[in-house]
Structure formats: structure tokens, C-alpha cells
PDB file of C-alpha atoms in Angstrom:
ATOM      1  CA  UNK A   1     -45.308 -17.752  14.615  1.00  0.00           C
ATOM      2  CA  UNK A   2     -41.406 -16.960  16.091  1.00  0.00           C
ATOM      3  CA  UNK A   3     -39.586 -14.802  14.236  1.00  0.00           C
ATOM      4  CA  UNK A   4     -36.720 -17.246  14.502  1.00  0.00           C
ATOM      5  CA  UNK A   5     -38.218 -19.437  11.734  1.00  0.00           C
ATOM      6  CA  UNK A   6     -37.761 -16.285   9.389  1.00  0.00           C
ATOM      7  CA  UNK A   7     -33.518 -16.459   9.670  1.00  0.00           C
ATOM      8  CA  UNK A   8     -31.541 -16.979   7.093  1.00  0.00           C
ATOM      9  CA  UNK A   9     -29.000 -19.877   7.597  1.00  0.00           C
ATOM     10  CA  UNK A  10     -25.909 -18.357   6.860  1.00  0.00           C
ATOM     11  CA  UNK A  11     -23.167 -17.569   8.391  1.00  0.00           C
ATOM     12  CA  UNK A  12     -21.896 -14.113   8.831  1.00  0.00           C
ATOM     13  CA  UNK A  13     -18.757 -13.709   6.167  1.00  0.00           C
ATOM     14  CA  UNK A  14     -21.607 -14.985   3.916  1.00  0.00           C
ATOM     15  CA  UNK A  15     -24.188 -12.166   5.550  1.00  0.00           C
ATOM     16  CA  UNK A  16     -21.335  -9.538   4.525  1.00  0.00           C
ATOM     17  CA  UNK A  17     -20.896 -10.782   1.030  1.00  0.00           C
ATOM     18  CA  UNK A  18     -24.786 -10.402   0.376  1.00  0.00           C
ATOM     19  CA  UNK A  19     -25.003  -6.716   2.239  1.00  0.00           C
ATOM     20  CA  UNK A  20     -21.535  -5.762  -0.185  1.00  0.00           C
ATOM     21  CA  UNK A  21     -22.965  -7.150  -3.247  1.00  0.00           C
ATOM     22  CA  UNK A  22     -27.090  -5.506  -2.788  1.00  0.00           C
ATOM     23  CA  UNK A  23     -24.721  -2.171  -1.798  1.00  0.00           C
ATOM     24  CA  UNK A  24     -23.165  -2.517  -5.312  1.00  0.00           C
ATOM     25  CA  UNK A  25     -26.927  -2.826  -7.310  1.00  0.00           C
ATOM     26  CA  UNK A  26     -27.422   0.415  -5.236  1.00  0.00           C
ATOM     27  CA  UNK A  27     -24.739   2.484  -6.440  1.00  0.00           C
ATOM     28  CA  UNK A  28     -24.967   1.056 -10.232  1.00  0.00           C
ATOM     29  CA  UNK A  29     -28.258   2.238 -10.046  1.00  0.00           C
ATOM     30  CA  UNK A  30     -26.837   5.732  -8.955  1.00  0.00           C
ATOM     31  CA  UNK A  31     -24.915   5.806 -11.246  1.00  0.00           C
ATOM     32  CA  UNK A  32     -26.978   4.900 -14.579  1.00  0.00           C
ATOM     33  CA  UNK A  33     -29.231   7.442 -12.982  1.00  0.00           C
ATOM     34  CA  UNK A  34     -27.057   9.824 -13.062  1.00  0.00           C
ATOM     35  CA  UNK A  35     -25.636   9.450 -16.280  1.00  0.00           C
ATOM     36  CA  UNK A  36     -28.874   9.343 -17.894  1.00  0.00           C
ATOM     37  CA  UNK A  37     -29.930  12.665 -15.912  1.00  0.00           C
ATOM     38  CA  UNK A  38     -26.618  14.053 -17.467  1.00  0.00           C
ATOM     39  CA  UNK A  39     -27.428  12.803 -21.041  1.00  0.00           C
ATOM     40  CA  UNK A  40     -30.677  14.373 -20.728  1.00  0.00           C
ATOM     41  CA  UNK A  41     -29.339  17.868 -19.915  1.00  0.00           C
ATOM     42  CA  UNK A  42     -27.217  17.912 -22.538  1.00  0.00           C
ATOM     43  CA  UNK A  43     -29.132  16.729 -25.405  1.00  0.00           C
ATOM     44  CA  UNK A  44     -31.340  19.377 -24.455  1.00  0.00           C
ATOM     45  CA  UNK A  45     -28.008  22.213 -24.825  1.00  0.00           C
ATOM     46  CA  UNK A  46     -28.915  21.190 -28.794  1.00  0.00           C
ATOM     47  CA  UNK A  47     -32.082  23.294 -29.079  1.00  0.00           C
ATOM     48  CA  UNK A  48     -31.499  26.806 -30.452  1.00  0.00           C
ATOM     49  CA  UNK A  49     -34.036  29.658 -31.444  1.00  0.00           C
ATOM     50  CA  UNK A  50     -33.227  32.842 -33.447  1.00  0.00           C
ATOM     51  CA  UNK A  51     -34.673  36.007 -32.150  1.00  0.00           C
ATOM     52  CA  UNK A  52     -37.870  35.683 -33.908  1.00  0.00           C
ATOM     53  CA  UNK A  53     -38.228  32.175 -31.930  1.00  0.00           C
ATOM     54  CA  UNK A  54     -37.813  29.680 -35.009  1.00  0.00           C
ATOM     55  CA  UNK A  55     -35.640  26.875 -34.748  1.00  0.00           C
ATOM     56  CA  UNK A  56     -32.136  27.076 -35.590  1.00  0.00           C
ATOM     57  CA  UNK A  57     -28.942  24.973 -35.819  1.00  0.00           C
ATOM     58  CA  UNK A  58     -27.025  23.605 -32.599  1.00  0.00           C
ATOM     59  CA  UNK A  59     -24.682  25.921 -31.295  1.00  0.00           C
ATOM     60  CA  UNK A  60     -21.053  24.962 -30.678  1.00  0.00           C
ATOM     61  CA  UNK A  61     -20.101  21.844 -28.738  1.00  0.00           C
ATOM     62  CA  UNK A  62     -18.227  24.001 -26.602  1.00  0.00           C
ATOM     63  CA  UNK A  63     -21.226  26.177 -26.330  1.00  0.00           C
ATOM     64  CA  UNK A  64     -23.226  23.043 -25.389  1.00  0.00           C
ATOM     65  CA  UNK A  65     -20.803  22.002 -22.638  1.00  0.00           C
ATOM     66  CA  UNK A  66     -21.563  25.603 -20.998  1.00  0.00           C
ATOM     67  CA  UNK A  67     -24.986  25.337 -21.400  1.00  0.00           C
ATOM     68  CA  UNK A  68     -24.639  22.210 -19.577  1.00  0.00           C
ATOM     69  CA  UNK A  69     -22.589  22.886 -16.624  1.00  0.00           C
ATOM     70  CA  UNK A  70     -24.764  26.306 -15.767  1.00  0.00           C
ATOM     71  CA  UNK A  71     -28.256  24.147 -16.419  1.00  0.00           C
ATOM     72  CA  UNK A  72     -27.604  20.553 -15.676  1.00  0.00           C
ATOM     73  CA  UNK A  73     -26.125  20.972 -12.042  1.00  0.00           C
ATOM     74  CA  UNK A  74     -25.727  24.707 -11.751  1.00  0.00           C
ATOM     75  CA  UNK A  75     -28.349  26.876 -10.679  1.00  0.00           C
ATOM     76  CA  UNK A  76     -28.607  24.415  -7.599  1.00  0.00           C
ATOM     77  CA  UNK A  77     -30.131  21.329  -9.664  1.00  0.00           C
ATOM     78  CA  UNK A  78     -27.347  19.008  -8.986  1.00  0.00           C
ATOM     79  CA  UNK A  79     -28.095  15.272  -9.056  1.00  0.00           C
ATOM     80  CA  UNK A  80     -28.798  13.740  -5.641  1.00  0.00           C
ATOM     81  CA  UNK A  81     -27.565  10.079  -7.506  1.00  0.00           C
ATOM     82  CA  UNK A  82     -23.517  11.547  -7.447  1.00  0.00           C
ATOM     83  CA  UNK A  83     -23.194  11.939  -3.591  1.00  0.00           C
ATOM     84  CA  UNK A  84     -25.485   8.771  -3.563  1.00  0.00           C
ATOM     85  CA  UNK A  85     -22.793   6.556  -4.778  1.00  0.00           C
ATOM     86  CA  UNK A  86     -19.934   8.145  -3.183  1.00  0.00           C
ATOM     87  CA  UNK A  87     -21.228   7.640   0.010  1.00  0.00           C
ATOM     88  CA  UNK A  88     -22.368   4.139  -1.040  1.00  0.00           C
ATOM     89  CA  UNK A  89     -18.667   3.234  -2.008  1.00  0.00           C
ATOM     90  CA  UNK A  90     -17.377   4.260   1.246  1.00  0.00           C
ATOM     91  CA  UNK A  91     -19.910   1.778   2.852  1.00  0.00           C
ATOM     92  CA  UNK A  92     -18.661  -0.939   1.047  1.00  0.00           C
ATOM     93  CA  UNK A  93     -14.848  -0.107   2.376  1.00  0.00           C
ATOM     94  CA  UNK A  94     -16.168  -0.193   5.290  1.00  0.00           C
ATOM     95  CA  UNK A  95     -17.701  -3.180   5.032  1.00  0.00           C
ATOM     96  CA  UNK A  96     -14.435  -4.676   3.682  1.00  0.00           C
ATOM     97  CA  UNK A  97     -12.379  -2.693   6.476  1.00  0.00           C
ATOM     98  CA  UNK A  98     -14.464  -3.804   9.885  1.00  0.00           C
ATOM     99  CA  UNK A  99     -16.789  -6.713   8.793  1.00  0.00           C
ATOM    100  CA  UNK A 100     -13.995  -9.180   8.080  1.00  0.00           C
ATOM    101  CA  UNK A 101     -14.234 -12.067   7.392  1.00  0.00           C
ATOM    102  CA  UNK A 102     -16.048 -11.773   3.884  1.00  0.00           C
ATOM    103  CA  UNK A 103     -16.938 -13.898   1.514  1.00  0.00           C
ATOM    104  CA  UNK A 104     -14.825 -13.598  -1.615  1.00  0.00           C
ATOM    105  CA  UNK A 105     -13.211 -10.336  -0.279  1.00  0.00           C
ATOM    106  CA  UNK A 106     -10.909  -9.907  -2.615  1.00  0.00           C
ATOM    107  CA  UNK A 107     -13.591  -9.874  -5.757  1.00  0.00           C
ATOM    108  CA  UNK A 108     -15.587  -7.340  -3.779  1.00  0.00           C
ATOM    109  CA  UNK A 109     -12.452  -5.372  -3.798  1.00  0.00           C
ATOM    110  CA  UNK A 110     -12.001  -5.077  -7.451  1.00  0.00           C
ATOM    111  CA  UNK A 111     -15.511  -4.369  -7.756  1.00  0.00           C
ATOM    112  CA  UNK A 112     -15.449  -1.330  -5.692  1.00  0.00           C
ATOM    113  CA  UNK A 113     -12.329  -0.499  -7.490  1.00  0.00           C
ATOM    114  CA  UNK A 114     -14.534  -0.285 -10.681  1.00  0.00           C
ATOM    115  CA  UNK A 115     -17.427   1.642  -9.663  1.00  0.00           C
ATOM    116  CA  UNK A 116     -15.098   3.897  -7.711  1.00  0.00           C
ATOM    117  CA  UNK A 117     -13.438   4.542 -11.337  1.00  0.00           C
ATOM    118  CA  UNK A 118     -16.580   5.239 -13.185  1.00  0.00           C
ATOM    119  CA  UNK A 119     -18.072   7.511 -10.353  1.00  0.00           C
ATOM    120  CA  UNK A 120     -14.577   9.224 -10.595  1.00  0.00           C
ATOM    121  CA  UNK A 121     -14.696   9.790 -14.061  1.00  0.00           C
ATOM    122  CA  UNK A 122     -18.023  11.256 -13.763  1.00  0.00           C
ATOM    123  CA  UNK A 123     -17.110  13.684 -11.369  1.00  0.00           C
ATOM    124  CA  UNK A 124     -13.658  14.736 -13.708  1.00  0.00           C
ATOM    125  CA  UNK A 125     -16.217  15.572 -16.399  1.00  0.00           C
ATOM    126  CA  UNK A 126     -18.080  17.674 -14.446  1.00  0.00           C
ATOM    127  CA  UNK A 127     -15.216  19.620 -13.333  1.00  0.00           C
ATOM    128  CA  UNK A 128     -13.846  19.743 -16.946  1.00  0.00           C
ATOM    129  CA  UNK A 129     -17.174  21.174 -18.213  1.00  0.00           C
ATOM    130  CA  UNK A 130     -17.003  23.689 -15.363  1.00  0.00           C
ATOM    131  CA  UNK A 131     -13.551  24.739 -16.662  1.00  0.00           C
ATOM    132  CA  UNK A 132     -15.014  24.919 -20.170  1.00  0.00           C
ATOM    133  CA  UNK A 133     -17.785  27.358 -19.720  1.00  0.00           C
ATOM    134  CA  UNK A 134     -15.600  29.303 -17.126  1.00  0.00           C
ATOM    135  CA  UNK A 135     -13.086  29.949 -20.243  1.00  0.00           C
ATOM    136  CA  UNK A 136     -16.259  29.809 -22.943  1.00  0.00           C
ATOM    137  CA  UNK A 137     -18.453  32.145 -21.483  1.00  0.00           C
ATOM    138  CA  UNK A 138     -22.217  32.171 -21.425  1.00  0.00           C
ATOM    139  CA  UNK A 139     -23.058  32.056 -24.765  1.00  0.00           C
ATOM    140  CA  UNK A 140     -26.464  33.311 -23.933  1.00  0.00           C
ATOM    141  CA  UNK A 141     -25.290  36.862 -21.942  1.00  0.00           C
ATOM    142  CA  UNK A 142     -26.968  39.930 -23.903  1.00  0.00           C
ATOM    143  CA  UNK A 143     -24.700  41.920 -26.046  1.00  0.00           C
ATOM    144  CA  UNK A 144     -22.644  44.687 -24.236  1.00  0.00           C
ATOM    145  CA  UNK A 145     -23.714  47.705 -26.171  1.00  0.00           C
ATOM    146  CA  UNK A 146     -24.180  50.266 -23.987  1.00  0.00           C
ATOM    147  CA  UNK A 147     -28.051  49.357 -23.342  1.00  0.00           C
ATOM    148  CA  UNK A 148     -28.932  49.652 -19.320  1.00  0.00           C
ATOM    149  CA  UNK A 149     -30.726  46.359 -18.446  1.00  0.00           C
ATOM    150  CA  UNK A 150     -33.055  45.018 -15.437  1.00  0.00           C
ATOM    151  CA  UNK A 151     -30.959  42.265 -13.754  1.00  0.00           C
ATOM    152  CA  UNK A 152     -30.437  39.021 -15.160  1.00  0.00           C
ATOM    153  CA  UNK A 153     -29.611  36.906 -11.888  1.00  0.00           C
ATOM    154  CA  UNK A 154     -26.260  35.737 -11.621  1.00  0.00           C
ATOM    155  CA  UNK A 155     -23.496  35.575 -13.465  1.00  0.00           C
ATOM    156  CA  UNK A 156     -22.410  32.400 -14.914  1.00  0.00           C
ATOM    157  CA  UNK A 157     -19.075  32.616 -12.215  1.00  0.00           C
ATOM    158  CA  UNK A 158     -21.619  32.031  -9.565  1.00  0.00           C
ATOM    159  CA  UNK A 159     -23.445  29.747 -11.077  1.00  0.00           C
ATOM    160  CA  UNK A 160     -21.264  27.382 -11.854  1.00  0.00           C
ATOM    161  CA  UNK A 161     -19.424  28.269  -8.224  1.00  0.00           C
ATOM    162  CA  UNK A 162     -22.973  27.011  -6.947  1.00  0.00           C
ATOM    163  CA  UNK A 163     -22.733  23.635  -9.354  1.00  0.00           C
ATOM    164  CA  UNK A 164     -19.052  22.484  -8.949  1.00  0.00           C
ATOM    165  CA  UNK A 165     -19.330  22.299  -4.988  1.00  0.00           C
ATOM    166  CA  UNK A 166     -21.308  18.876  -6.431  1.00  0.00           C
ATOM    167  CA  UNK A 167     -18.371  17.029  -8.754  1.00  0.00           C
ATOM    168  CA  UNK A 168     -15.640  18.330  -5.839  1.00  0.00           C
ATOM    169  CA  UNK A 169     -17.370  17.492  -2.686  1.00  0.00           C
ATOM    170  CA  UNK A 170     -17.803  13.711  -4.225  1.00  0.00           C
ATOM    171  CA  UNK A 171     -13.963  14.046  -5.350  1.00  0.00           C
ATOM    172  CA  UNK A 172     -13.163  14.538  -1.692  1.00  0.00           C
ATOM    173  CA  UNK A 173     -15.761  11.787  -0.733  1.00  0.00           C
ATOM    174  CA  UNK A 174     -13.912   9.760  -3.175  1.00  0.00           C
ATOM    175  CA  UNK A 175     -10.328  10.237  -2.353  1.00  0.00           C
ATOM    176  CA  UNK A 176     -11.391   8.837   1.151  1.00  0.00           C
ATOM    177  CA  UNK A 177     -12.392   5.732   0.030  1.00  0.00           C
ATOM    178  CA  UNK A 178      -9.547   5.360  -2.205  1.00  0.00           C
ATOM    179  CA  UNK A 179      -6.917   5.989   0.563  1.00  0.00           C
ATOM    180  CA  UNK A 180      -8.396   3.291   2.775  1.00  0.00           C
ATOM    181  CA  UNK A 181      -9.269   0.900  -0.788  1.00  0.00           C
ATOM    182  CA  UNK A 182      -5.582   1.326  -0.677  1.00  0.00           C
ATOM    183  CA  UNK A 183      -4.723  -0.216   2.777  1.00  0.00           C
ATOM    184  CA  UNK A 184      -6.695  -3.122   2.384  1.00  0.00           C
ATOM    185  CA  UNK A 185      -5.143  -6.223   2.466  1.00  0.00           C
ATOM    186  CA  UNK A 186      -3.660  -7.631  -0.926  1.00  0.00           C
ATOM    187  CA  UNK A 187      -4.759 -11.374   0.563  1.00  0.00           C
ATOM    188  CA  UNK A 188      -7.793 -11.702   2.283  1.00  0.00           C
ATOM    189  CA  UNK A 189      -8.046 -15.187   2.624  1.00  0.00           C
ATOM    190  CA  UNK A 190      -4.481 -15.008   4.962  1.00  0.00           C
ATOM    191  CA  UNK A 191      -4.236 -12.951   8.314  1.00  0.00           C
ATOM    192  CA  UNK A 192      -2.659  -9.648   7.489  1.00  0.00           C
ATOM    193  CA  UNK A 193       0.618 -10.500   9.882  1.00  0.00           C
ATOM    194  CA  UNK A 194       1.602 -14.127   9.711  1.00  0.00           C
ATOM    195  CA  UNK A 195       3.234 -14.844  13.483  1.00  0.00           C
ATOM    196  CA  UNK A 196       6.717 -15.408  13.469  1.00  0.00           C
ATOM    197  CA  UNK A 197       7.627 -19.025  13.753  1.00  0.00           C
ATOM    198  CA  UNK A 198      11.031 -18.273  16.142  1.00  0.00           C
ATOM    199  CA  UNK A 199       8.897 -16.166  18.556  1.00  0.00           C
ATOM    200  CA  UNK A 200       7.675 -18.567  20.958  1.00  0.00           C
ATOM    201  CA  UNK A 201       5.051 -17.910  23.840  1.00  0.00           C
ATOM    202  CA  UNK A 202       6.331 -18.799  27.399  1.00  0.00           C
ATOM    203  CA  UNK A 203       4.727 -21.754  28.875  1.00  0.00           C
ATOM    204  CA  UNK A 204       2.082 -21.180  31.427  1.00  0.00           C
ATOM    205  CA  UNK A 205       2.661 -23.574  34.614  1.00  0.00           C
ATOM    206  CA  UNK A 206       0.015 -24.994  36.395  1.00  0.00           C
ATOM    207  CA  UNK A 207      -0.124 -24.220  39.822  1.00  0.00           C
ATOM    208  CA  UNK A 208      -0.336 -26.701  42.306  1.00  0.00           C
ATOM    209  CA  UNK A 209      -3.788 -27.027  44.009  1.00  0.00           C
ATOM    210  CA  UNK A 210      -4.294 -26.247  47.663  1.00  0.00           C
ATOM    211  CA  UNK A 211      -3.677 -28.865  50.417  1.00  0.00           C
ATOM    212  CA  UNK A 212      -7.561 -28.072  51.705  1.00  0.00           C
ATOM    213  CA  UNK A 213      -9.262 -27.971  48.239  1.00  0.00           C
ATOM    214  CA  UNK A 214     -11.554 -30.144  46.765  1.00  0.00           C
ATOM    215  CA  UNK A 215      -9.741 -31.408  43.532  1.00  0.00           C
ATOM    216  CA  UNK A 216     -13.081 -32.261  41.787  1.00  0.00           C
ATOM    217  CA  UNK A 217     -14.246 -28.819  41.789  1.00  0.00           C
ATOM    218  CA  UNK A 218     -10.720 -27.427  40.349  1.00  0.00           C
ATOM    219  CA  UNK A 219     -10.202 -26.496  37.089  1.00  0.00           C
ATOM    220  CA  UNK A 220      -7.546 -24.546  35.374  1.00  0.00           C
ATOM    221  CA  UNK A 221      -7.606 -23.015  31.581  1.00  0.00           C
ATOM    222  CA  UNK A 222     -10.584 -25.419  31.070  1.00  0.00           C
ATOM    223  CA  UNK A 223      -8.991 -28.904  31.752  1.00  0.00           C
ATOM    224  CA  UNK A 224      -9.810 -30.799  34.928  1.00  0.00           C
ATOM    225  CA  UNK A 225      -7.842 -31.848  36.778  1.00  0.00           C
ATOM    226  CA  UNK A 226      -7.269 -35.868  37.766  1.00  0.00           C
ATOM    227  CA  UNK A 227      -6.454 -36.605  41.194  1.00  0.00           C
ATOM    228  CA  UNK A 228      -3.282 -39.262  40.806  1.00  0.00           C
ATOM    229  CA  UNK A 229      -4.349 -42.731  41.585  1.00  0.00           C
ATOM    230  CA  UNK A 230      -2.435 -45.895  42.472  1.00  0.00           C
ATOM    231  CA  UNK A 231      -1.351 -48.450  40.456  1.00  0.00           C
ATOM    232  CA  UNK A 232      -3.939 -51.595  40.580  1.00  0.00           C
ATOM    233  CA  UNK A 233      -1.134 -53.867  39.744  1.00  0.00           C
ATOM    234  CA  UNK A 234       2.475 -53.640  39.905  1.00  0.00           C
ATOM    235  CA  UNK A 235       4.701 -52.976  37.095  1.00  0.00           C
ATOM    236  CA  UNK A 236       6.636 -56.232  36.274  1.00  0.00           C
ATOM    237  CA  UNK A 237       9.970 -56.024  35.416  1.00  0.00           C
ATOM    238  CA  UNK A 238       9.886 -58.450  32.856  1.00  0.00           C
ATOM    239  CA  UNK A 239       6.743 -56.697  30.872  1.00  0.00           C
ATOM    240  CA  UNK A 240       6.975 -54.049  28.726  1.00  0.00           C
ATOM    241  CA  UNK A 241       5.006 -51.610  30.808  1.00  0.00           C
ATOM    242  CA  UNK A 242       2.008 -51.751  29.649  1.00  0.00           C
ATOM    243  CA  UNK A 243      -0.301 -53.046  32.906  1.00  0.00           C
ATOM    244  CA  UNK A 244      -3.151 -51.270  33.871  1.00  0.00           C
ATOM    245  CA  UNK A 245      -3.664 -48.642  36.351  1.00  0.00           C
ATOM    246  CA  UNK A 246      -6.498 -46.379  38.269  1.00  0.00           C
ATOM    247  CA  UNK A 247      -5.862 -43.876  35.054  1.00  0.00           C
ATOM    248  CA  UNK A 248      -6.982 -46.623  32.890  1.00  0.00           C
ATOM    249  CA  UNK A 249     -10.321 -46.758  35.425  1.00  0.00           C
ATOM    250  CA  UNK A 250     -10.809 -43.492  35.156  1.00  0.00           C
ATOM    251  CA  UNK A 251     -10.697 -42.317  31.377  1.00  0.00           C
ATOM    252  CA  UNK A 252     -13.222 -45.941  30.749  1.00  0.00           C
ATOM    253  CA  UNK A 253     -15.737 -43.786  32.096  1.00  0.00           C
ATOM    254  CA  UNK A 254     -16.016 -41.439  29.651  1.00  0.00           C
TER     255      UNK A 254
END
């Protein structure tokens, strides 16, 4: 069986419009993945144990956001789903950018304007929590009383160096997309310069055809061009014009 039978019918603004729209599923799915990662990490922040290893109360909520930003993308365990969408969202300005025309442009538009907010968001409360344990400390670091330790690994400045490249690479990602969201066009249905009426093109002349050519082979821009004919009856005088003539002949054929 041809693989022709297997196309789809439409036409390609419509082809666009599809490709935008299964684009968007993908990055909503990023995203809820994302967020639920994130939820997961933190609820987990809420476990405490005393030094005999029974259960105590949740620490601090600032406490919590540390514990979050060192173990829910620091310590290199950040979420593939956050670059994910970024780079999904500059696919669909893209597609809105070079693909044109689309189908119902200017609703795609707004809808990348909305996923680009929440993915922003996201990213800002990263950052934020970054800030927070920077300021917070790591609740967790031993007591500094004079006792000589083994090492602990790193610090909590380079861990949470090695978790906010995450949140600000996909804040640079994101401020791309944003500067060319901006320079769409605000109609889509309309050409983005309308021509200006007073400007007019020159006329193109015809050129005459050759004494020696053959006038049924000639064509110029795409018309063909009719060798003149005579007159099959003269024009009276008292008519109103309107005899026939060898042009008459010659478009009847058609």
C-alpha cells in the first residue's frame, strides 16, 4: 500500500497549529512534572529526628526551604522537566516566528505567553530558595566546638552554586523567548507592513516581438500573445460598433 494514502488532508497553517498545540501538551506535562518533583522534595524537608533517631517536630519553614534548595536540585539532582519546557517554549516561537501562516496565531500566542509565565515563576522560586538557604544556613552543619572532624563534602555555598546554574540557565533560556514573544506581530491575520497605497509600481511594457519570430510560440509574463487579425466586416458608420471581427473568431475557440 502507498504511503500517500496515509496523509493527512490539511493544509499547512493547519499542520502548524497541530505541531504548536501537541508542543504545548509537552511542556504542560514538563511542567506538572516538575512541580510535583518539587512538591515531593519538600514535603520530605518535614521529617526531623533527634539525636537518638526518634521522630521530632518540623523544623522551620525557612529551615525547610534550605533543606530544599541543597536536596531537591542541589547536589546535582536538578529536574531534567525545567530545561524541558524552556526549550519547548522557544520551539513554539519559533514556530510562530518562521512557520507563518498559522492557524489561530494569535491564540497560540497568548498561550505561550502563559506557560512562559508559570515556567518563569518556577524558576524565580528556585532562585529565591537559593537566596534563602544562602542567608539561612545549613541547618544540618555540626556544631563548631572546637571538635576536629573527617570531611563532610561540600559546603552548602557549593552546593547550591552546583543547583542554581538550573533555575538561571532556564531564566536565560527564557528571556530569549520572551524578547522574540515580544516582536511578534500584534495581528496575525494582516501582513506585518500594509503597502502604501500612493507608492505605485512602474508599468512593465511589453516588448515588441521580432520581425522573424514565430508569434505562436511567444509568450511574455504568462499571457500569449494574439497575432492582430482583420476585420471580417467593415465597421458601419451608422452602427454602434459592435460588428464582429477575427478577435471574435479567435476567443470562440476557447
Amino acid at each position: 500500500m502507498p504511503l500517500s494514502t496515509f496523509r493527512v488532508a490539511w493544509t499547512p497553517p493547519r499542520t502548524w497549529f497541530v505541531t504548536a498545540r501537541l508542543l504545548e501538551v509537552a511542556a504542560v506535562v514538563a511542567v506538572l512534572g516538575w512541580a510535583l518533583q518539587s512538591w515531593q522534595v519538600y514535603e520530605s524537608t518535614a521529617q526531623n529526628f533527634g539525636e537518638d533517631g526518634t521522630p521530632t517536630g518540623a523544623p522551620p519553614f525557612l529551615d525547610r526551604v534550605t533543606l530544599f534548595a541543597m536536596y531537591g536540585f542541589g547536589y546535582g539532582q536538578a529536574p531534567f522537566s525545567a530545561p524541558l519546557a524552556c526549550l519547548v517554549l522557544l520551539g513554539l516561537v519559533a514556530i510562530l516566528h518562521f512557520a507563518q501562516p498559522v492557524s489561530h496565531a494569535s491564540v497560540l500566542r497568548w498561550e505561550v505567553f502563559s506557560l512562559w509565565a508559570v515556567v518563569f515563576l518556577g524558576n524565580v522560586v528556585l532562585v529565591l530558595s537559593v537566596v534563602v538557604a544562602l542567608v539561612r544556613g545549613d541547618p544540618n552543619a555540626p556544631p563548631d566546638d572546637g571538635v576536629v572532624r573527617i570531611d563532610t563534602g561540600p559546603s552548602i555555598i557549593e552546593v547550591l552554586a552546583a543547583g542554581a546554574t538550573l533555575p538561571v540557565l532556564c531564566l536565560f533560556l527564557l528571556s530569549v523567548s520572551a524578547l522574540w514573544w515580544l516582536r511578534l506581530p500584534v495581528d496575525f491575520e494582516a501582513p506585518d507592513e500594509e503597502p502604501d497605497p500612493s507608492v505605485r509600481r512602474p508599468r512593465r511594457w511589453r516588448p515588441a516581438p521580432a520581425p522573424d519570430a514565430n508569434v505562436d510560440d511567444l509568450t511574455l509574463d504568462g499571457v500569449e500573445l494574439i497575432e492582430p487579425v482583420e476585420r471580417l466586416h467593415p465597421r458601419d458608420d451608422d452602427g454602434d460598433g459592435s460588428t464582429p471581427s477575427g478577435y471574435d473568431d479567435y476567443f470562440r475557440r476557447f
